[in-house]
C-alpha positions as MATLAB code, in Angstrom:
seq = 'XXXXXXXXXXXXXXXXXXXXXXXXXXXXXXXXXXXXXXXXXXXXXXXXXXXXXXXXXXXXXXXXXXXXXXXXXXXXXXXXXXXXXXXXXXXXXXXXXXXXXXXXXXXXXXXXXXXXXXXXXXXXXXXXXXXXXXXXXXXXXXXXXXXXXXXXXXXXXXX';
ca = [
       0.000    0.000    0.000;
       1.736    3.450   -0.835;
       1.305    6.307    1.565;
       0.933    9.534    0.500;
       4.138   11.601    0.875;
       3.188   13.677    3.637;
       1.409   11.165    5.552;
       2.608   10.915    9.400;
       3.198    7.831   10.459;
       4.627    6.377   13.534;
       8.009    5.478   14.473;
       7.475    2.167   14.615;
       5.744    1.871   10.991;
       8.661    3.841    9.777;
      11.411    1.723   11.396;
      10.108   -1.497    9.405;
       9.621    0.574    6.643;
      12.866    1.494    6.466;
      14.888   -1.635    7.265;
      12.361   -3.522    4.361;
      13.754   -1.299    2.359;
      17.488   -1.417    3.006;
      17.374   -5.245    3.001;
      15.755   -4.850   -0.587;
      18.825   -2.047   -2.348;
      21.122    0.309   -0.880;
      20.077    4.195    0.255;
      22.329    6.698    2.770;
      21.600    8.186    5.498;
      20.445   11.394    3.619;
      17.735    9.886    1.759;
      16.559    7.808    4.938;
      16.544   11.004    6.776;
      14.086   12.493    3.587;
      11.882    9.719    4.251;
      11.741    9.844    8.127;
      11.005   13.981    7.077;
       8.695   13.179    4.308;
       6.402   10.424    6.997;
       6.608   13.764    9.987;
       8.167   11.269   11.852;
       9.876   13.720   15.126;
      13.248   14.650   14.831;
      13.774   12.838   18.404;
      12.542    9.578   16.626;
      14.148   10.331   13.700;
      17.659    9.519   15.266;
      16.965    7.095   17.000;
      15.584    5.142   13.840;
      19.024    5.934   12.251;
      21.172    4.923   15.154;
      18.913    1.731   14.778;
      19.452    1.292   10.907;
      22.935    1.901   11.286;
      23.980   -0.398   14.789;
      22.267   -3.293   12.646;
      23.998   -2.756    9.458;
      20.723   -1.813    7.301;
      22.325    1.966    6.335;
      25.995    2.169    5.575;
      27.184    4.581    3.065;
      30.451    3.622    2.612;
      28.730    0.135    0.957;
      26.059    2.668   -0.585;
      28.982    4.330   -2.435;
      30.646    1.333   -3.137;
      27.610    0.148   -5.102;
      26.443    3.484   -6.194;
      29.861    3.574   -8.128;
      30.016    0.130   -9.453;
      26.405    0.995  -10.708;
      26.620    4.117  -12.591;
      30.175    3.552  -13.705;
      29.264   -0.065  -15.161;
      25.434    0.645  -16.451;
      25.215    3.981  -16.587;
      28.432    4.990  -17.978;
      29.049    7.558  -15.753;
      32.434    8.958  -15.652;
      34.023    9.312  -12.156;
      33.659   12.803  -12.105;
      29.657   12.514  -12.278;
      29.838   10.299  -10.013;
      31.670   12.107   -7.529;
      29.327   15.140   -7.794;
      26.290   13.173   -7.033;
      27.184   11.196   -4.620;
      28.567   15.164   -2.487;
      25.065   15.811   -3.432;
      23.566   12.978   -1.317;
      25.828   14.085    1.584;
      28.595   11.317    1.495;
      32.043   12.165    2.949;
      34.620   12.874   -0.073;
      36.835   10.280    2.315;
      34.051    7.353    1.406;
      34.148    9.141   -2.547;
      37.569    8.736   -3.226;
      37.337    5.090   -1.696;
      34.861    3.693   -3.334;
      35.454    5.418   -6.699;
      39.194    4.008   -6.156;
      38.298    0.962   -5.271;
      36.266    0.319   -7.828;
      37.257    2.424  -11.301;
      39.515    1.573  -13.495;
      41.230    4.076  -15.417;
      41.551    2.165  -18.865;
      38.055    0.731  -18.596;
      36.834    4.371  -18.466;
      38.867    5.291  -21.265;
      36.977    2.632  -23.182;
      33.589    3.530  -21.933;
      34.530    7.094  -23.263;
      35.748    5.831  -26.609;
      32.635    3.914  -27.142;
      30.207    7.031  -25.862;
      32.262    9.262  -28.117;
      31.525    6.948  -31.301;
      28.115    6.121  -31.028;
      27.916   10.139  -30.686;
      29.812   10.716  -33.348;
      27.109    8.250  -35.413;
      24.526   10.877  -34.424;
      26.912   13.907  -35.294;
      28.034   12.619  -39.031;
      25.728   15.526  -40.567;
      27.931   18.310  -38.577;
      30.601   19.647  -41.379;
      32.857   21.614  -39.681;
      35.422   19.090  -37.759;
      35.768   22.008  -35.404;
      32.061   22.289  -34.279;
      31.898   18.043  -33.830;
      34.825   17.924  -31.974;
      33.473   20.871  -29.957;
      30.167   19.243  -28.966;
      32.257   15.676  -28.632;
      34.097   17.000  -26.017;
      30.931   19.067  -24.068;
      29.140   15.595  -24.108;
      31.578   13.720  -22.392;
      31.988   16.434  -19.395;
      28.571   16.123  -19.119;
      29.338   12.636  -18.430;
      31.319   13.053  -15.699;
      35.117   12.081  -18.073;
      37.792   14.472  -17.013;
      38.303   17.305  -19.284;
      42.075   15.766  -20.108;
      40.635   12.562  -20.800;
      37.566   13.876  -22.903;
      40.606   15.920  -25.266;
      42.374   12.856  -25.868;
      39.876   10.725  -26.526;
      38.149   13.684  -29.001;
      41.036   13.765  -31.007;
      40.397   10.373  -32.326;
      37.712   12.090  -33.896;
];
């Protein structure tokens, strides 16, 4: 049954709630907390649901990282810089960031993953005549993906 978004409910509801969520996919603490806010739950319950969560394992955002990475890297194709931006966004530490996005990256595979965006762009830019222009908007959609700006140069000269 889905609740409405600004429907109280009590701590207890939320609690389960919560933890039959986390056992089903990864969320942080920040978008717990948005839930907890979004049920009125009170901010005196509210922490100690997340003490709860986290003592037991259910919320842990250095594993949320971990998979957020591996997921938008791998399906996605995310590069790290993206990555790295949205995960600030959702409030993890840049300690966990550099971790997990070091732990799992790998600097040739996201060379590849670029090389592969850039031609199947390039596909779509083949009307474009002036090789200045393509290259131009080859290399502004692959910062948008979240490649470094070094990277997205060499990889646009291919092109």
């Amino acid at each position: 049954m889905k609740t409405n978004k600004n429907t109280t409910i009590s701590p207890e509801v939320a609690l389960k709630r919560l933890s039959s969520t986390c056992a089903r996919r990864e969320i942080c603490e920040q978008d717990a907390l948005k839930k907890l806010y979004q049920w009125q739950v009170p901010e005196e319950e509210q922490a100690k649901i997340m003490a709860q969560l986290i003592q037991y394992g259910f919320i842990d955002n250095e594993r949320y990282a971990r998979a957020y990475v591996e997921d938008k890297l791998k399906y996605n194709h995310w590069g790290a810089r993206k990555v790295e931006m949205m995960l600030r966004s959702k409030g993890i530490d840049d300690d966990i960031i550099s971790a997990a996005i070091e732990e799992v990256s790998d600097d040739d595979d996201q060379m590849e993953t670029l090389r592969k965006l850039l031609e199947e762009k390039a596909r779509s830019l083949r009307n474009e005549a002036d090789p200045y222009k393509k290259k131009q908007k080859l290399l502004r959609f692959a910062i948008s993906r979240g490649f470094d700006y070094s990277d997205a140069m060499d990889a646009v000269e291919d092109f």
